[in-house]
Structures are given as C-alpha cells and as structure tokens.
Amino acid sequence: MVRNKKALAWVDEMAALCQPDKIEWINGTEEERQRLTDIAIETGEMHLLNQDKLPGCLLHRTAQNDVARTEKLTFICTREEKDAGPINNWMDPKEAYAKVGEMFKGSMKGKTMYVIPFIMGVPGSPFRKIGIEITDSIYVVLNMRIMTRMGDIAADDLGDDEEFTKCLHCRGELDINRRFILHFPEDNTIWSYGSGYGGNVLLGKKCLALRIASYLGLHEDWMAEHMLILGLEKDGETTYICAAFPSACGKTNLAMLIPPDAFPGYKVTTVGDDISWLRIGPDGRLWAINPEYGFFGVAPGTSYKTNPNAMDTVKKNTIFTNVLLTNDNCVWWEGMTEEAPKEGIDWTGKHWHSDSGEKGAHPNSRFTAPAEQCPSISPEFNNPKGVPISAILFGGRRAKLAPLVYETFNWQHGTFVGATMASETTAAATGQVGVVRRDPMAMRPFVGYNMATYFKHWLDMGKKIAHKPKIFHVNWFRQDADGHFLWPGYGDNLRVLDWIIRRCKGEGDAVETPIGYVPTKDAIPLQGLDITDEAMGELLSVHRDDWLEELDGMKNYFDQFGNDLPYEFVEEQQELRKRLGAWDK
Ligand code: OXD
Ligand code: MN
C-alpha cells in the first residue's frame, strides 16, 4: 500500500479533477490481471487470441488516427521557453495545465480510474525511479504490467517522503485536435490526454524513462539514453555494449542477435532493447541499467529469420497491437513469414485478403512482451548495479555517406559524432517516412530539456568518467548505386561487433581517416559470407566531397542552437574540415 502522503493527496486531487465513478489501486496480482482482462474482453477493448497456440496473448486495435507517437503534439513545459530549446515543442506550464486541465475535467465520469504505482529499474536499487500512473484504460494497465515492475512491489518500494513522477492519462475522445502529451520536468509530472497508443500512454517508457529521466540525469549526474544494452560473451568473458539507433532501426534485433553458423564462438545476451540509464560506478567505469521490464517492439519485419529470440519471446503472455488477426485466431504481420495468410482481419478491423495490396498489420504495429521470456535474456537483467559498458555505438539508416563502422578519436569527438547523427524517418512516429533528418544520439524526440544543454551534459560526463567507453558509429543500411543494401545485417552484424570489442582491447586493424578509424578491408571477419571485395570496399569508403557537404549540413543544423552550442562542437567541425582538406581521397 502507498503510504507516501504526497502521493495520496495527488491521487485525491486528480480524482477530483477527472471525477471517475470508481478508483482502483493496482496491486499487480494474477487475480487482478485475470479480472481486468475479462472486463477488457467483454467491452471489446481487447480480443482473446487462440489460447492453445498463444497462451495468455491478447490483441488490441487503436483508433486509426492514433497509431504512433505524435511528436507534433508532444510538449516540454518549462517555465522558461529557452529551457525546452529549439527542437522541442514548448508550452508555458500555466497555459498547459489550464488548457489540458479543462479536457481532464470530468473526463472519467462513468469510468474507473486505475492508479498504477510502478518502478523504472530494479526494486530497492538506488538507481531506480518510481512513478504513479493514473489512467482510465485497462490496455494501459495490462501493458504497464509487462513493461514495468508494478503494483504492490512499487507501492512498498516508495519511501514515505520520496519524490515520484506524477503521470496522468485519459483516453479522452481520441480526437487529434484534443490530444496532448505534456511533460513538466520542473514538477516531475506528465499529462497525456486523447491517445491510446503505447508511446503516448505507457508513461513509464518514453515520457518518464527518457524525457523526465534525461532532466533528472542532468541534475543528478547521470544519463538517460535511447540505447539497447547487450552482452557479448566469448571464451567465458562478457563485454557490454550500448547502442543508440532511432526508433524502428533495429535495436531489438541487435539486442537479441543470434551468431551466424559460419561465425561461431560468441553468445549475445540481452539486457535491454530500448532504454539505458547510465551512471559512473565506484570503479570509474560507466554502468548501465535497463529501467524497463518488457519489450514494446515493432512487429513488421520480425521473423524466425530476422530475430528468432523475439519470435520465441512473443509466444505467450504478449499483447499485440494493430497486427493482422488470422482465421485461426492467431496473429500475423508483414515479414513474419514468406507466405502471407490468404485472408484475415486487418489492423483496422476490416476483412483483409492477401491480394488486396493493403497492409494487414500497421507498419508500426507492436508486441508487448515480458523481457524475462526472451531466450537470450542476460543473467544480469535484474542486477541493481547494472553492467559495465565498454563501447557505445551510434547509428542510423543512411543509404550513403557513413561507412559500415568507424571508431571515433575520443569522447569529445564521439559526442560530436553522436550529435550529428542522421537517419531516414520510420513509421514509429507520425509524419513522412524515409526522409533524412538529424537525430542526435537517437534522442531528438526524447530529450526533456534544451538539446544544446544535453550536448554539454555529454561533454561534462566525459570529463568525469575515468575509464570511458570507446564510441563508434555504425551504418547497417548503406546501399550501392542501384539501391541494394551492401551489408547483410541481422546476425552478421556480429562480425562488426567482433571488430569493435577487439578495438576496445587495443586489437583490430584500422586506418586513420578524417572521420575516425575505419577497419582495414580484412579486419572484419567474413568467413562464410558471400560478399564481394568491391562491396566491402564501398562499405568502408570515406568520400571527401560527400563529407564536406555533410559538414555544411551539420553547420546548418547546429546554427539553430546559437551561442548555446558547446564550443567543443565548433572545434570539432573545424578539425574535421582541416582533416578533410588534407585528405587525398
Ligand atoms: C519506441 C520508439 O517505441 O522509439 O521504442 O518509438
Ligand atoms: Mn525506442
């Protein structure tokens, strides 16, 4: 039971605002899960799937205007506009509370208000943070049950006077003109109104574990990052890597990678697939925890070929959102099997035929699955101290320019490379897909304060970490002139990780180029891989003119930060220009 007086008073206050018929504190028991599932099935909010083939699995369809994170409707509400910075949408907190408060007023009349205490991180760990989410949606309760450690375990963990994040959600009318995802970092508060889509409503995830946590990290000397965490085990020794890729660019696949048969000797273990909280340990190294308890993964493209561990994870106790319902009451999505089922019910609830030319599952359809069901889950998953990080990877989807992999010269240069990351947009957010946009550290939509201050925080952290991880950039998506991918990706990415961990140990051959250390052609193990010398050459090439053009793009991007841009980034641009000038390729 929650004893924290501030929490009890806040719940009373929100109940007075939303005026529910009933208030139910969520305790996290199995009895509760079953009861709420039965109600959701009865009301049609959830659909019970084939329990012989998919035990404990449910299907949910969101409104058609509500299928991805809505960045346009996501706001950082700091008292001063400059503290939100030029990238975030900003709203004055007074205006935000008043405007959206009107929407919340009476919004739960006739409904039950569920109160979910939850933990991001491991119970009892000094690194964990506690939140309380109020919601009127059973879908949210059941998802939060998978994605966080919640209920009594969180209520008991919350100290009597401890701070917690106040998260308020109501589905409202599901009208995009009355949809707001508001963050008040100075009040440790999140308000989400008018949506039922995961990233907008599972408030522990993007809203708390990234936007609010990044703000807390700035003030408490740690970092909240959009990064997977994996362990790479060889000869009994495990090296841990964090990797930041934008949404729907393969973090879940890399975190669960299975080594190709032709390149044995390694085992990959999964600590997290989306979010890392990074702190300096007493040994001067950077330690990472995954604050989440489940995976909220993109379904399309996930198959026994691309990610067998994910497929095995979602066989039971999983909530599927916006996928195709098959005739045998199971699920399917594009890319799951080579052959599509002939027909089914699509993500909009309509009859679907494989010849229709329409997608059966929405491109951003999802699975929510317990992390501990993953066959590759790390034995360190529940370790409150986390794992020590040897390498940080940045990467995006870039058809041209960025080589398969390169190592940056040092932390400052690596921070600059992360800050200049760019990627083609995906279906994970609303808006046009496939457009190249700058996405610093894959955090463009997730920094809860001024991005220029975030860059400085990275640089400052670097000065405090005695034993810094090395920083690399990877690009699995480089294409040839005809638009074919040059690198096979998926399990074969292990070959690149092999070079990376050898570099961390002072091994692995590389040539110094203006952008960093690029592997020599034979430094990446290629046994059993059908790839031409020419393709490898193209994958590892650095073209001076392309990079000079890129420098202009970087400058344009950085200009929006004005004098807030750390001087180190001006230096890095100058140094890169100088190195390119002296380069003869
Ligand atoms: C996610 C995202 O859901 O980045 O992880 O959109
Ligand atoms: Mn993500």
XYZ file of C-alpha atoms and ligand atoms in Angstrom:
592
model
C 0.000 0.000 0.000
C 1.204 3.506 -0.809
C 1.805 5.491 2.392
C 3.513 8.458 0.753
C 1.299 11.407 1.804
C 2.099 13.452 -1.307
C 1.069 10.536 -3.492
C -2.222 10.044 -1.682
C -3.010 13.759 -1.849
C -2.119 13.913 -5.561
C -4.382 10.946 -6.378
C -7.247 12.670 -4.489
C -6.608 15.862 -6.417
C -6.594 14.097 -9.800
C -9.756 12.179 -8.858
C -11.466 15.491 -8.032
C -10.392 16.746 -11.480
C -11.320 13.663 -13.555
C -14.384 12.671 -11.466
C -14.296 8.884 -12.010
C -17.110 6.715 -10.660
C -14.575 4.431 -9.008
C -10.882 4.437 -8.045
C -8.911 1.198 -8.133
C -5.336 0.899 -6.898
C -3.474 -1.667 -8.965
C -1.688 -4.336 -6.898
C -0.082 -6.416 -9.662
C -1.609 -9.780 -8.668
C -2.551 -12.556 -11.060
C -6.174 -12.391 -9.868
C -6.240 -8.721 -10.847
C -4.727 -9.399 -14.283
C -7.370 -12.036 -14.989
C -10.259 -9.872 -13.775
C -9.191 -6.830 -15.810
C -8.537 -8.996 -18.877
C -12.068 -10.418 -18.612
C -13.542 -6.910 -18.418
C -11.474 -5.704 -21.396
C -12.552 -8.713 -23.463
C -16.164 -8.129 -22.536
C -16.067 -4.439 -23.524
C -14.161 -5.231 -26.735
C -11.076 -3.218 -25.671
C -9.049 -6.425 -26.022
C -9.507 -9.592 -28.035
C -8.558 -13.010 -26.634
C -6.310 -14.864 -29.083
C -6.053 -18.634 -29.652
C -5.103 -19.827 -26.148
C -3.763 -23.171 -27.368
C -1.294 -21.562 -29.733
C -0.742 -18.220 -27.983
C -1.448 -18.749 -24.254
C -2.050 -15.543 -22.325
C -1.986 -13.438 -25.510
C -4.335 -10.604 -26.412
C -4.928 -8.336 -29.387
C -5.770 -4.644 -29.256
C -6.595 -2.187 -32.048
C -6.049 1.510 -31.552
C -8.071 4.244 -33.257
C -6.911 4.744 -36.832
C -5.738 8.286 -36.090
C -3.680 7.021 -33.146
C -1.055 4.518 -34.299
C 2.328 6.101 -33.460
C 3.966 8.688 -31.250
C 2.691 12.141 -32.172
C 5.773 14.326 -31.888
C 3.824 17.403 -33.003
C 1.529 17.061 -30.011
C 4.305 16.343 -27.513
C 5.410 19.308 -25.397
C 8.077 20.198 -22.859
C 6.510 22.676 -20.453
C 9.318 24.533 -18.683
C 8.762 27.943 -17.107
C 11.328 29.482 -19.491
C 10.984 28.667 -23.190
C 14.754 28.588 -23.648
C 14.977 25.652 -21.229
C 12.974 23.498 -23.666
C 15.304 24.582 -26.500
C 14.760 24.956 -30.233
C 13.992 21.291 -31.022
C 11.174 20.624 -28.558
C 7.643 21.968 -28.759
C 7.179 24.264 -25.798
C 4.141 25.364 -23.861
C 4.027 27.606 -20.806
C 3.187 25.312 -17.854
C 0.417 27.626 -16.621
C -1.202 27.609 -20.047
C -0.685 23.847 -20.418
C -2.224 22.982 -17.054
C -5.176 25.282 -17.745
C -5.799 24.192 -21.333
C -5.473 20.446 -20.837
C -6.874 20.601 -17.300
C -10.155 21.668 -18.952
C -10.017 18.459 -21.006
C -9.299 16.269 -17.973
C -12.159 17.899 -16.029
C -14.891 15.246 -15.647
C -13.150 13.069 -18.255
C -13.536 9.869 -16.203
C -17.222 10.270 -15.349
C -18.863 6.860 -15.546
C -15.445 5.171 -15.644
C -12.949 3.560 -13.290
C -9.737 5.408 -12.544
C -6.854 2.947 -12.243
C -3.875 4.015 -10.126
C -0.669 2.178 -11.009
C 2.416 2.531 -8.808
C 5.417 1.411 -10.890
C 9.201 1.190 -10.736
C 11.609 2.003 -13.546
C 14.601 -0.155 -12.629
C 15.050 -2.873 -10.046
C 13.179 -2.622 -6.701
C 15.358 -1.337 -3.885
C 18.114 -0.186 -6.236
C 19.397 3.325 -5.518
C 19.195 3.927 -9.275
C 15.534 3.118 -9.696
C 12.826 5.757 -10.030
C 9.208 5.423 -9.015
C 6.179 6.722 -10.854
C 2.447 6.550 -10.347
C 0.294 6.440 -13.465
C -3.391 7.261 -13.309
C -5.324 6.010 -16.320
C -8.823 5.110 -17.456
C -7.560 2.371 -19.810
C -7.234 -1.320 -18.968
C -4.985 -1.654 -22.046
C -2.558 0.720 -20.310
C -2.762 -1.211 -17.028
C -2.066 -4.549 -18.732
C 0.794 -3.119 -20.790
C 2.338 -1.383 -17.781
C 2.184 -4.757 -16.007
C 4.508 -6.126 -18.691
C 6.706 -3.066 -19.232
C 7.380 -2.166 -15.571
C 7.645 -3.742 -12.149
C 4.352 -2.503 -10.748
C 1.605 -2.781 -8.154
C 2.353 -3.594 -4.506
C 6.045 -4.117 -5.199
C 6.284 -0.461 -6.280
C 3.930 0.843 -3.605
C 6.078 -0.843 -0.950
C 9.289 0.479 -2.512
C 8.150 4.119 -2.497
C 9.536 5.847 0.587
C 7.132 7.868 2.731
C 8.698 11.183 1.726
C 10.247 10.174 -1.554
C 9.733 12.024 -4.819
C 7.914 10.189 -7.608
C 6.792 11.037 -11.129
C 3.132 12.007 -11.343
C 1.684 10.538 -14.544
C -1.889 11.286 -15.572
C -3.513 9.697 -18.624
C -7.012 9.736 -20.049
C -8.048 8.363 -23.443
C -10.495 11.202 -23.872
C -12.268 11.412 -27.215
C -9.269 10.106 -29.246
C -9.547 13.283 -31.285
C -6.219 14.572 -32.662
C -7.373 18.112 -32.029
C -7.728 17.252 -28.369
C -4.538 15.210 -27.946
C -1.601 16.430 -25.848
C 1.435 14.696 -24.383
C 2.771 17.194 -21.856
C 5.929 16.982 -19.761
C 6.576 19.254 -16.802
C 10.176 18.340 -15.868
C 10.336 21.031 -13.174
C 7.280 19.432 -11.479
C 8.217 15.800 -12.205
C 4.832 15.481 -13.918
C 3.446 14.024 -17.164
C -0.030 14.612 -18.586
C -1.266 12.626 -21.577
C -4.711 13.263 -22.976
C -6.590 11.949 -26.004
C -4.430 8.995 -27.104
C -4.408 5.229 -26.617
C -1.140 4.474 -28.482
C 1.710 2.907 -26.443
C 4.452 5.518 -26.764
C 1.972 8.269 -25.829
C 0.308 6.454 -22.933
C 2.668 3.922 -21.319
C 4.058 6.862 -19.424
C 6.931 4.954 -17.787
C 8.605 4.499 -21.173
C 9.408 7.480 -23.420
C 7.822 10.087 -21.157
C 9.419 9.084 -17.839
C 12.409 6.870 -18.677
C 13.674 9.268 -21.372
C 12.197 12.793 -21.251
C 11.784 13.227 -17.482
C 14.767 10.967 -16.682
C 17.071 12.931 -19.008
C 16.186 16.047 -16.994
C 16.746 14.233 -13.677
C 20.050 12.875 -15.013
C 21.223 16.380 -15.927
C 20.715 17.473 -12.328
C 21.890 14.237 -10.676
C 24.936 13.497 -12.878
C 23.720 10.547 -14.902
C 22.375 9.920 -18.389
C 19.081 8.548 -19.762
C 19.622 7.324 -23.323
C 17.693 5.717 -26.194
C 20.044 2.741 -26.217
C 19.900 -1.045 -26.203
C 22.280 -2.917 -23.900
C 23.808 -6.241 -24.946
C 26.423 -8.575 -23.559
C 28.856 -10.220 -25.936
C 30.242 -13.404 -24.458
C 33.337 -15.134 -25.770
C 35.671 -17.596 -24.030
C 33.823 -17.015 -20.735
C 34.310 -13.246 -20.826
C 31.398 -10.827 -21.405
C 31.801 -7.339 -22.860
C 28.815 -4.977 -22.637
C 27.806 -2.568 -25.378
C 25.168 0.170 -25.552
C 23.809 1.245 -28.928
C 21.642 4.226 -29.876
C 19.641 3.895 -33.096
C 16.489 5.863 -33.915
C 13.091 4.206 -33.450
C 12.456 1.172 -35.680
C 16.099 0.942 -36.862
C 16.882 -2.491 -35.422
C 17.717 -2.020 -31.726
C 15.577 -5.001 -30.722
C 17.171 -7.164 -33.446
C 20.723 -6.269 -32.427
C 19.980 -6.735 -28.718
C 18.769 -10.308 -29.416
C 21.237 -11.241 -32.143
C 21.976 -14.916 -32.813
C 25.507 -15.538 -34.143
C 25.592 -16.841 -37.734
C 26.572 -20.521 -38.059
C 29.599 -19.527 -40.125
C 30.920 -17.306 -37.335
C 30.640 -19.308 -34.105
C 32.230 -18.738 -30.702
C 30.072 -15.874 -29.471
C 26.876 -15.650 -27.448
C 24.805 -12.476 -27.231
C 22.807 -11.763 -24.091
C 20.093 -9.117 -23.914
C 19.973 -6.589 -21.079
C 17.655 -4.116 -22.819
C 16.342 -3.211 -26.255
C 15.396 0.463 -25.992
C 16.479 2.491 -22.961
C 19.656 2.735 -20.861
C 20.262 4.646 -17.694
C 23.997 5.224 -17.351
C 25.903 6.100 -14.210
C 29.538 6.316 -13.193
C 30.413 3.402 -10.917
C 32.841 3.455 -7.973
C 35.405 1.870 -10.320
C 35.296 4.893 -12.674
C 33.550 2.951 -15.423
C 30.148 3.741 -16.924
C 27.450 1.298 -15.744
C 24.112 0.774 -17.473
C 20.738 -0.494 -16.340
C 17.646 -1.138 -18.407
C 14.833 0.578 -16.498
C 12.159 -1.433 -18.322
C 10.730 -4.890 -17.582
C 9.411 -5.771 -21.038
C 9.789 -5.122 -24.749
C 7.470 -2.887 -26.755
C 8.812 -3.993 -30.121
C 7.921 -3.240 -33.724
C 6.217 -6.334 -35.193
C 6.584 -5.951 -39.001
C 9.821 -7.454 -40.241
C 10.216 -9.626 -37.120
C 10.527 -13.278 -38.148
C 12.380 -16.504 -37.371
C 14.928 -15.328 -39.948
C 15.491 -11.804 -38.639
C 15.014 -12.290 -34.889
C 14.262 -15.827 -33.608
C 14.662 -14.717 -29.978
C 11.926 -12.097 -30.372
C 9.655 -14.678 -32.034
C 10.158 -17.064 -29.121
C 9.586 -14.241 -26.629
C 6.137 -13.378 -28.011
C 4.716 -16.916 -27.925
C 2.882 -16.317 -24.650
C 1.678 -13.561 -22.285
C 2.027 -10.966 -25.029
C -0.212 -8.080 -26.056
C -0.263 -7.450 -29.802
C -1.373 -4.055 -31.059
C -2.603 -3.333 -34.614
C -1.463 -6.630 -36.192
C -3.493 -8.871 -38.530
C -5.865 -11.389 -36.948
C -5.723 -14.714 -38.808
C -8.546 -17.184 -39.389
C -7.205 -19.469 -36.642
C -7.361 -16.556 -34.150
C -3.607 -16.016 -34.184
C -1.599 -13.019 -35.391
C 0.427 -12.128 -38.451
C 2.336 -9.128 -39.760
C 4.203 -8.291 -42.947
C 7.574 -10.036 -42.989
C 6.647 -12.634 -40.337
C 6.522 -15.495 -42.857
C 7.477 -15.666 -46.513
C 3.951 -16.547 -47.468
C 1.122 -14.372 -46.185
C -2.096 -15.957 -44.927
C -4.780 -15.753 -47.622
C -7.113 -13.654 -45.503
C -7.828 -12.328 -42.052
C -8.993 -9.218 -40.190
C -6.641 -6.287 -40.696
C -5.450 -3.770 -38.094
C -8.475 -1.551 -38.798
C -10.881 -4.420 -38.044
C -11.856 -4.994 -41.679
C -11.794 -8.212 -43.697
C -8.412 -8.478 -45.477
C -7.249 -10.514 -48.423
C -3.588 -11.031 -49.294
C -4.229 -9.837 -52.868
C -5.726 -6.562 -51.729
C -2.440 -4.676 -51.924
C -3.185 -3.290 -48.441
C -1.116 -3.987 -45.359
C -2.679 -6.440 -42.925
C -0.723 -5.081 -39.956
C 0.050 -1.411 -39.417
C 3.767 -0.665 -40.172
C 4.121 0.453 -36.535
C 2.176 -2.475 -35.068
C 3.715 -3.732 -31.848
C 4.175 -6.553 -29.381
C 4.416 -6.004 -25.640
C 6.208 -8.975 -24.091
C 7.859 -9.789 -20.740
C 11.653 -9.423 -21.061
C 12.272 -12.493 -18.902
C 10.603 -14.657 -21.570
C 13.403 -13.808 -24.005
C 15.694 -16.839 -24.522
C 18.734 -14.530 -24.680
C 17.880 -12.500 -21.565
C 21.051 -11.606 -19.668
C 21.734 -13.159 -16.256
C 22.446 -9.553 -15.215
C 18.970 -8.312 -16.211
C 17.870 -7.929 -12.574
C 21.238 -6.781 -11.256
C 20.574 -3.472 -9.445
C 24.116 -2.296 -10.221
C 23.715 -2.825 -13.951
C 26.568 -3.795 -16.275
C 29.865 -2.028 -17.115
C 29.927 -0.563 -20.620
C 32.994 -0.923 -22.861
C 31.608 0.567 -26.082
C 28.853 2.944 -27.170
C 27.512 2.705 -30.727
C 25.647 5.366 -32.634
C 23.916 4.549 -35.886
C 21.127 5.410 -38.239
C 19.700 4.499 -41.617
C 21.937 6.168 -44.185
C 21.863 4.947 -47.764
C 25.083 6.859 -48.491
C 27.975 8.514 -46.675
C 28.549 6.712 -43.382
C 30.774 3.619 -43.617
C 29.744 0.296 -42.090
C 31.648 1.158 -38.921
C 34.226 3.605 -37.619
C 35.745 4.361 -34.258
C 35.828 7.944 -33.055
C 39.071 9.522 -31.811
C 37.947 10.193 -28.229
C 34.894 11.008 -26.061
C 34.575 14.604 -27.326
C 34.771 13.510 -30.938
C 32.383 10.622 -30.211
C 29.898 13.036 -28.618
C 30.126 15.214 -31.721
C 29.549 12.185 -33.972
C 26.501 11.193 -31.877
C 25.190 14.750 -32.056
C 25.470 14.834 -35.848
C 23.696 11.505 -36.318
C 21.120 11.486 -39.089
C 18.662 8.845 -40.181
C 15.776 8.218 -42.530
C 12.473 8.540 -40.640
C 10.362 5.428 -39.910
C 6.740 4.614 -39.096
C 7.378 4.789 -35.330
C 6.294 8.417 -35.356
C 3.559 10.102 -37.373
C 4.757 12.051 -40.424
C 6.561 11.280 -43.662
C 8.631 8.073 -43.764
C 12.100 7.837 -45.390
C 13.198 11.466 -45.063
C 16.725 12.035 -43.712
C 16.620 14.072 -40.524
C 19.187 14.828 -37.826
C 18.516 12.715 -34.770
C 21.249 13.437 -32.199
C 22.041 10.309 -30.177
C 18.621 8.990 -31.441
C 17.209 11.326 -28.771
C 15.657 14.034 -30.935
C 12.108 13.243 -29.729
C 13.139 12.301 -26.203
C 15.283 14.988 -24.534
C 13.268 16.698 -21.808
C 15.218 19.975 -21.971
C 17.355 22.090 -24.296
C 19.293 19.837 -26.693
C 22.327 22.183 -26.530
C 22.461 21.637 -22.745
C 22.137 17.908 -23.399
C 25.246 18.045 -25.647
C 27.094 19.865 -22.888
C 25.952 17.258 -20.363
C 27.527 14.549 -22.541
C 30.795 16.502 -22.702
C 30.727 17.129 -18.939
C 30.051 13.467 -18.175
C 33.052 12.550 -20.319
C 35.261 14.654 -18.067
C 34.030 12.710 -15.029
C 34.275 9.132 -16.364
C 37.764 7.878 -15.542
C 37.525 4.779 -17.755
C 35.456 5.913 -20.704
C 33.794 3.540 -23.145
C 35.035 3.893 -26.719
C 32.498 5.436 -29.090
C 31.755 4.003 -32.549
C 29.404 4.802 -35.421
C 27.743 2.020 -37.416
C 25.569 2.005 -40.533
C 23.975 -1.319 -41.487
C 21.945 0.397 -44.222
C 24.475 1.616 -46.806
C 23.339 0.995 -50.390
C 25.026 0.653 -53.765
C 24.231 2.878 -56.751
C 21.238 0.658 -57.611
C 19.708 0.938 -54.162
C 20.688 -2.555 -52.917
C 21.860 -2.966 -49.357
C 25.607 -3.668 -49.336
C 25.704 -5.383 -45.930
C 23.531 -8.413 -44.995
C 22.816 -7.078 -41.480
C 20.968 -9.007 -38.733
C 23.111 -11.885 -37.331
C 26.064 -10.869 -39.497
C 26.307 -7.583 -37.602
C 28.145 -9.710 -35.042
C 31.173 -9.549 -37.348
C 31.234 -5.792 -36.830
C 30.764 -6.170 -33.071
C 33.754 -8.519 -33.107
C 35.954 -5.736 -34.566
C 34.522 -3.276 -32.054
C 35.363 -5.351 -28.998
C 38.795 -6.125 -30.395
C 39.353 -2.354 -30.761
C 38.275 -1.954 -27.132
C 41.090 -4.331 -26.191
C 43.648 -2.454 -28.310
C 43.464 -5.028 -31.119
C 41.790 -4.996 -34.569
C 43.322 -3.306 -37.609
C 42.196 0.125 -38.713
C 43.217 3.019 -40.920
C 43.025 6.557 -39.682
C 40.716 8.675 -41.857
C 39.436 12.240 -41.334
C 36.214 10.888 -39.761
C 37.825 8.310 -37.452
C 39.398 4.844 -37.507
C 37.887 2.668 -40.222
C 38.615 -1.084 -40.306
C 41.038 -2.301 -42.925
C 39.320 -4.498 -45.504
C 40.435 -7.727 -43.859
C 39.854 -6.588 -40.258
C 36.198 -7.646 -40.272
C 35.876 -11.453 -40.210
C 33.986 -12.500 -43.347
C 34.239 -16.306 -43.306
C 31.181 -17.977 -44.796
C 29.788 -14.678 -46.050
C 29.032 -14.107 -49.688
C 30.225 -10.547 -50.125
C 32.459 -9.175 -52.854
C 35.677 -7.317 -52.318
C 34.180 -4.422 -54.187
C 31.142 -4.261 -51.889
C 33.425 -4.343 -48.833
C 35.483 -1.544 -50.353
C 32.362 0.568 -50.874
C 31.083 -0.220 -47.378
C 34.265 1.047 -45.782
C 34.894 4.003 -48.086
C 35.063 7.631 -46.982
C 34.437 10.167 -49.757
C 35.875 13.600 -49.133
C 33.335 15.617 -51.129
C 30.380 13.866 -49.537
C 31.773 14.609 -46.093
C 32.432 18.262 -46.980
C 28.776 18.514 -47.988
C 27.803 16.779 -44.744
C 29.801 19.386 -42.825
C 27.625 22.117 -44.347
C 24.521 20.180 -43.265
C 25.918 19.855 -39.727
C 26.625 23.565 -39.560
C 23.090 24.447 -40.658
C 21.718 22.108 -38.038
C 23.941 23.449 -35.251
C 23.201 27.086 -36.147
C 19.760 26.812 -34.574
C 21.383 26.449 -31.142
C 23.152 29.825 -31.497
C 25.533 30.603 -28.656
C 24.227 27.687 -26.593
C 26.105 25.238 -28.806
C 29.122 23.930 -26.873
C 32.321 25.453 -28.213
C 33.777 21.952 -28.449
C 31.415 21.294 -31.379
C 32.698 24.347 -33.245
C 36.199 22.982 -32.679
C 35.220 19.528 -33.895
C 33.766 20.975 -37.117
C 36.951 22.984 -37.715
C 39.161 19.969 -37.063
C 37.099 17.744 -39.358
C 37.276 20.355 -42.136
C 41.059 20.554 -41.673
C 41.480 16.782 -41.760
C 39.300 16.502 -44.881
C 41.311 19.284 -46.537
C 44.495 17.328 -46.028
C 42.946 14.048 -47.246
C 43.557 12.907 -50.780
C 40.511 10.650 -51.402
C 9.739 3.015 -29.331
C 10.065 4.177 -30.170
O 8.543 2.668 -29.200
O 11.239 4.584 -30.169
O 10.663 2.449 -28.738
O 9.169 4.719 -30.845
Mn 12.511 3.489 -28.853
